[in-house]
CSV table of N, CA and C in Angstrom, one decimal:
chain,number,residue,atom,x,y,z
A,1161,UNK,N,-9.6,-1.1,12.4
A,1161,UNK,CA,-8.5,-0.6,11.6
A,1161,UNK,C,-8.0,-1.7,10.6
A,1162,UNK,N,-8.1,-2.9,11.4
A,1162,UNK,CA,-7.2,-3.8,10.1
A,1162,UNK,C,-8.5,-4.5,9.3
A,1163,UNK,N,-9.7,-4.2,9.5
A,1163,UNK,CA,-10.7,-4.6,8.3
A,1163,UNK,C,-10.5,-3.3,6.9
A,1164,UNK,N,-10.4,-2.1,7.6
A,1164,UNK,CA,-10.5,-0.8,6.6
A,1164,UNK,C,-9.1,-1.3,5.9
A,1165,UNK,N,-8.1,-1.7,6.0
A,1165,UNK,CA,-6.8,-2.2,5.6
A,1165,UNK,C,-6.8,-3.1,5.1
A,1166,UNK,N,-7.6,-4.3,5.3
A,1166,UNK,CA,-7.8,-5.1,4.3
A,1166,UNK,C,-8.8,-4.9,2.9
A,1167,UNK,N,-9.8,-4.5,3.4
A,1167,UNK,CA,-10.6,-3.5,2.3
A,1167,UNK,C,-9.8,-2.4,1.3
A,1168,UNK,N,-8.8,-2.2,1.7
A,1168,UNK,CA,-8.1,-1.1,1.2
A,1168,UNK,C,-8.8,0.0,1.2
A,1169,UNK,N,-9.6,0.7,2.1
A,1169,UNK,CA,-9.9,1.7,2.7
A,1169,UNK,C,-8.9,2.6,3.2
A,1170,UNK,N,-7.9,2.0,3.8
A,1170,UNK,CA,-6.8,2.8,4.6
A,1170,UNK,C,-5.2,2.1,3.9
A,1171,UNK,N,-4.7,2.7,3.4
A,1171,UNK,CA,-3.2,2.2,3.1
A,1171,UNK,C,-2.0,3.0,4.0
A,1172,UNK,N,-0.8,2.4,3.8
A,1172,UNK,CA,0.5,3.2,4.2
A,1172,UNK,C,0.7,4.3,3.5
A,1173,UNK,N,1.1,5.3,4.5
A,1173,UNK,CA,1.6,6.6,3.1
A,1173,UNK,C,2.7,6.7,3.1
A,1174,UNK,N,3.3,6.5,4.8
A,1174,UNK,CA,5.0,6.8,5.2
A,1174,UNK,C,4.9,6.2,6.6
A,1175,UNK,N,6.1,6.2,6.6
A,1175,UNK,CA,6.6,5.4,7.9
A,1175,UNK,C,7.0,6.8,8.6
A,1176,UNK,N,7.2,7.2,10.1
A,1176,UNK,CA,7.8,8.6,10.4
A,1176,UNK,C,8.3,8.1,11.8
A,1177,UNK,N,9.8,8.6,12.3
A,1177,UNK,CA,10.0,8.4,13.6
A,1177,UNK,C,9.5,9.6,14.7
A,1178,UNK,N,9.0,8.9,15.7
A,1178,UNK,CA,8.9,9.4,17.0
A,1178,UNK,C,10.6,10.9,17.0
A,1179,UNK,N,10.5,12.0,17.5
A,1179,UNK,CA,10.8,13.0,18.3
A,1179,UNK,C,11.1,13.7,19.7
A,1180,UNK,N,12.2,13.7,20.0
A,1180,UNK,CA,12.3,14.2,21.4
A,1180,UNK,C,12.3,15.3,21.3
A,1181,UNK,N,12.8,16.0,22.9
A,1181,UNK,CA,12.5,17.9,22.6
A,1181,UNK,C,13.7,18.3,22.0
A,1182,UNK,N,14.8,17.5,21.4
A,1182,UNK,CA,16.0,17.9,20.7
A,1182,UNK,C,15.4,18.2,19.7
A,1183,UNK,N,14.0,17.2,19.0
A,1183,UNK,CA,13.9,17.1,17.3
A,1183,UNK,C,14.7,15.8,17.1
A,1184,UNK,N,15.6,15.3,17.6
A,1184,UNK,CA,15.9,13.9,17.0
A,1184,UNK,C,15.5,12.7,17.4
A,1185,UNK,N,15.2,11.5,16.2
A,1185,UNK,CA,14.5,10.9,15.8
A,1185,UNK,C,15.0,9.6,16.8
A,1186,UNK,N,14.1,9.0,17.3
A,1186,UNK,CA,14.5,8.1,18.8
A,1186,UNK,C,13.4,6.8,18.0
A,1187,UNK,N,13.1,5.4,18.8
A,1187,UNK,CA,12.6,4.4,18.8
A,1187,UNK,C,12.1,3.8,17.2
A,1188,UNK,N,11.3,3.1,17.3
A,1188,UNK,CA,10.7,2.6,16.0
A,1188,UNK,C,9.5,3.7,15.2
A,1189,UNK,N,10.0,3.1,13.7
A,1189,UNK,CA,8.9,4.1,13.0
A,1189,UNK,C,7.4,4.0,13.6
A,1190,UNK,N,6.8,4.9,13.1
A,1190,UNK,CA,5.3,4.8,13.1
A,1190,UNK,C,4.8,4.8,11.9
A,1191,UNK,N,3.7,4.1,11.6
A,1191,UNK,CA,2.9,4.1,10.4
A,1191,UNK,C,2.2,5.0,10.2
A,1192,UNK,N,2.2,5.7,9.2
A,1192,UNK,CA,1.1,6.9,8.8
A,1192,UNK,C,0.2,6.5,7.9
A,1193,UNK,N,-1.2,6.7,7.9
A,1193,UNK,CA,-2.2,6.1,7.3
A,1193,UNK,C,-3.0,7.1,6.2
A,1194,UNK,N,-3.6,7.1,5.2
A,1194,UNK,CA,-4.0,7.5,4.3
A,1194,UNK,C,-5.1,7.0,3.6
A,1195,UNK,N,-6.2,7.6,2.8
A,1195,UNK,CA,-7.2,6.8,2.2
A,1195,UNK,C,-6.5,6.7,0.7
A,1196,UNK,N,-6.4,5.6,0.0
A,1196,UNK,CA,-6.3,6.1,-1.7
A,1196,UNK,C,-6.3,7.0,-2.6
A,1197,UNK,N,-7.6,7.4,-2.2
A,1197,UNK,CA,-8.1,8.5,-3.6
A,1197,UNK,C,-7.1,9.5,-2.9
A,1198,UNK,N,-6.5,9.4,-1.8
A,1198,UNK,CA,-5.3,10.9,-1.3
A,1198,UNK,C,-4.0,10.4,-2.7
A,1199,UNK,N,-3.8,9.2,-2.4
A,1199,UNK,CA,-2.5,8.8,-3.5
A,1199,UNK,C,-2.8,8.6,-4.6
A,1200,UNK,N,-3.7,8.5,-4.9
A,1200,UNK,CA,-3.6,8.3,-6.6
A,1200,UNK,C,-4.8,8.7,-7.2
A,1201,UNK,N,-5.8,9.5,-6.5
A,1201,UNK,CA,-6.9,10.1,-7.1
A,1201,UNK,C,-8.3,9.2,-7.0
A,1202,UNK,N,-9.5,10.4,-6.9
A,1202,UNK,CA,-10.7,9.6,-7.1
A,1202,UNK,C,-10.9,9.0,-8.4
A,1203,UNK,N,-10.7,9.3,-9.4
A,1203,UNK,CA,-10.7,9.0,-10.6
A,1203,UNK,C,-10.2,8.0,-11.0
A,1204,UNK,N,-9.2,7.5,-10.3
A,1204,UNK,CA,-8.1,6.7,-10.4
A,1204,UNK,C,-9.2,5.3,-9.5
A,1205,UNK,N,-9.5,6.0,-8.6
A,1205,UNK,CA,-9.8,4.6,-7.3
A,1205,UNK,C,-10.9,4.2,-8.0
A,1206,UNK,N,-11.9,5.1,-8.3
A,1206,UNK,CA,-13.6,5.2,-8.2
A,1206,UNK,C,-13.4,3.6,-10.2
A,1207,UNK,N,-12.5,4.4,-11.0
A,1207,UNK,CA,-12.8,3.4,-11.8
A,1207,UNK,C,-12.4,1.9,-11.6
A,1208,UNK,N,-11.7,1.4,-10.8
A,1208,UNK,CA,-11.1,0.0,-10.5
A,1208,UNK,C,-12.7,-0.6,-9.8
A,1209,UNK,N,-13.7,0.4,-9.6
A,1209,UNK,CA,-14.8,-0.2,-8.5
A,1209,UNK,C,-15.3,-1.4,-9.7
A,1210,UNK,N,-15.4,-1.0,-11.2
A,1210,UNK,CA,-16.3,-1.9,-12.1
A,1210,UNK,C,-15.7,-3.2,-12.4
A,1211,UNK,N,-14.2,-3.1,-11.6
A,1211,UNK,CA,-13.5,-4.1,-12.9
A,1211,UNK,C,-14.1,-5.2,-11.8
A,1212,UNK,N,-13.9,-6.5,-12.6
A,1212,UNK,CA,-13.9,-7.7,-12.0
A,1212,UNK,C,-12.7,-8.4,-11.1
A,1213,UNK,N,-12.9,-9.3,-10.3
A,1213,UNK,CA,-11.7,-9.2,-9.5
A,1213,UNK,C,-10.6,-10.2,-10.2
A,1214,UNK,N,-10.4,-10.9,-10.8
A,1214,UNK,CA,-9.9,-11.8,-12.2
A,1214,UNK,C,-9.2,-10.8,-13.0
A,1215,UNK,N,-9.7,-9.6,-13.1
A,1215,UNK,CA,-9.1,-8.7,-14.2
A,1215,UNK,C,-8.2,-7.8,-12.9
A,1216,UNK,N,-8.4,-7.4,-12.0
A,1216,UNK,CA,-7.7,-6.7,-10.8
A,1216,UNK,C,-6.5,-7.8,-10.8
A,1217,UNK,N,-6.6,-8.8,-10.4
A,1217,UNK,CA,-5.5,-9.4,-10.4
A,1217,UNK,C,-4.3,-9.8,-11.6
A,1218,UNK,N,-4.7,-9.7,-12.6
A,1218,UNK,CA,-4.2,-9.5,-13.8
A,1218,UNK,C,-3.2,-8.3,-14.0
A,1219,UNK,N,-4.0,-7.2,-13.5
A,1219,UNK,CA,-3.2,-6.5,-13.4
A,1219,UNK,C,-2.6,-6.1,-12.6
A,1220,UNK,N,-2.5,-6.3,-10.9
A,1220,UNK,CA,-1.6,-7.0,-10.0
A,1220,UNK,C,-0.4,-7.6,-10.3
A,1221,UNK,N,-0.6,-8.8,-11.1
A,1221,UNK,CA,0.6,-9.6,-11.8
A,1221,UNK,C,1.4,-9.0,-12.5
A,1222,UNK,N,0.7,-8.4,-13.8
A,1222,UNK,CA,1.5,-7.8,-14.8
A,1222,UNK,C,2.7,-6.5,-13.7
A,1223,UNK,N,2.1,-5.6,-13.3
A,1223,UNK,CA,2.9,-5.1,-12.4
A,1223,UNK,C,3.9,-5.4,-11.5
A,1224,UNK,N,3.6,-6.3,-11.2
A,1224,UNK,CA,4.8,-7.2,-10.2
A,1224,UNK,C,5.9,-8.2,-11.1
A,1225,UNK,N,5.9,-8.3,-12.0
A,1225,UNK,CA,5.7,-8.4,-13.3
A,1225,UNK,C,7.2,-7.2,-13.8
A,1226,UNK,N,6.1,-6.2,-13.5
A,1226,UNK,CA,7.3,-5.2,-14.5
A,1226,UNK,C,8.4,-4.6,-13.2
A,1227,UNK,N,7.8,-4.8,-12.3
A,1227,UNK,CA,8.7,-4.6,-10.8
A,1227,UNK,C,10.0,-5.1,-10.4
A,1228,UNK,N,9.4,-6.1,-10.6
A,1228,UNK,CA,10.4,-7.7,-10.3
A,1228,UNK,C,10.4,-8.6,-11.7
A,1229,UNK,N,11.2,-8.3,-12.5
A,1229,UNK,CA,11.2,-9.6,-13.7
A,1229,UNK,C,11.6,-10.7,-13.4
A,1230,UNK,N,12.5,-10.7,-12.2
A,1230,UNK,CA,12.8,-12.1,-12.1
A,1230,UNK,C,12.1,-12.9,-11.2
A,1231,UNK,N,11.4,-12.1,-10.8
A,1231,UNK,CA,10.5,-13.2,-9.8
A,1231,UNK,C,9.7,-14.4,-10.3
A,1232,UNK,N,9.5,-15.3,-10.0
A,1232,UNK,CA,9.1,-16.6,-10.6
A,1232,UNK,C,7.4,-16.2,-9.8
A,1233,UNK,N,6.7,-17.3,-10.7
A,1233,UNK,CA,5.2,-17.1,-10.8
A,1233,UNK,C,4.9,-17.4,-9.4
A,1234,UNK,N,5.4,-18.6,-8.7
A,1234,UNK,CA,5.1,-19.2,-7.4
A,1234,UNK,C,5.5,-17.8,-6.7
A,1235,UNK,N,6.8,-17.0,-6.5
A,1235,UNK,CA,6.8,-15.9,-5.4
A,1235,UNK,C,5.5,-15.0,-5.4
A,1236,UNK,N,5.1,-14.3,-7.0
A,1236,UNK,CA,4.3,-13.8,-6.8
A,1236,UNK,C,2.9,-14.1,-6.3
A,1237,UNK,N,2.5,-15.1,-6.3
A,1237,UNK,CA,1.4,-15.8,-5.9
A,1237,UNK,C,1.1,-15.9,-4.7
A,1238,UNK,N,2.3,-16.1,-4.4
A,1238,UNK,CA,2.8,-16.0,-2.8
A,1238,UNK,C,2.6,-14.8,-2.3
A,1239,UNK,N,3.2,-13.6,-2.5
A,1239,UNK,CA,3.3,-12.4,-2.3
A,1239,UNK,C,1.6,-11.5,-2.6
A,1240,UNK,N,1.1,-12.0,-3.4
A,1240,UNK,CA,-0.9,-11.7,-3.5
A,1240,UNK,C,-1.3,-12.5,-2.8
């Protein structure tokens, strides 16, 4: 599981709490798992396959970037 997650094969979709027979929500979340192309389309996933990984990261940055403006270069570097 955590190779397909590092591959980005498998991402988070939602966090969801556990249920008693009330229906109310008890202990710690659970992680719900998803493949990509579910969140953002095959189209979307299938083109990132050509880019180079220098240009993937580029645009990593830029996004984190428009996310967080204040974040200084060292967090982000940190944070990838």
């Amino acid at each position: 599981m955590t190779q397909l997650q590092m591959k980005t094969y498998l991402v988070v979709r939602d966090f969801r709490y556990r249920r008693n027979k009330r229906g109310e929500e008890y202990g710690m979340s659970v992680a719900v798992y998803t493949t990509p192309e579910r969140i953002f389309g095959y189209d979307t996933v299938s083109a990132a396959y050509s880019e180079e990984p220098a240009a993937s990261r580029e645009r990593i940055v830029a996004r984190l970037i428009e996310l967080y403006p204040h974040a200084s270069e060292k967090n982000i570097n940190k944070l990838i």
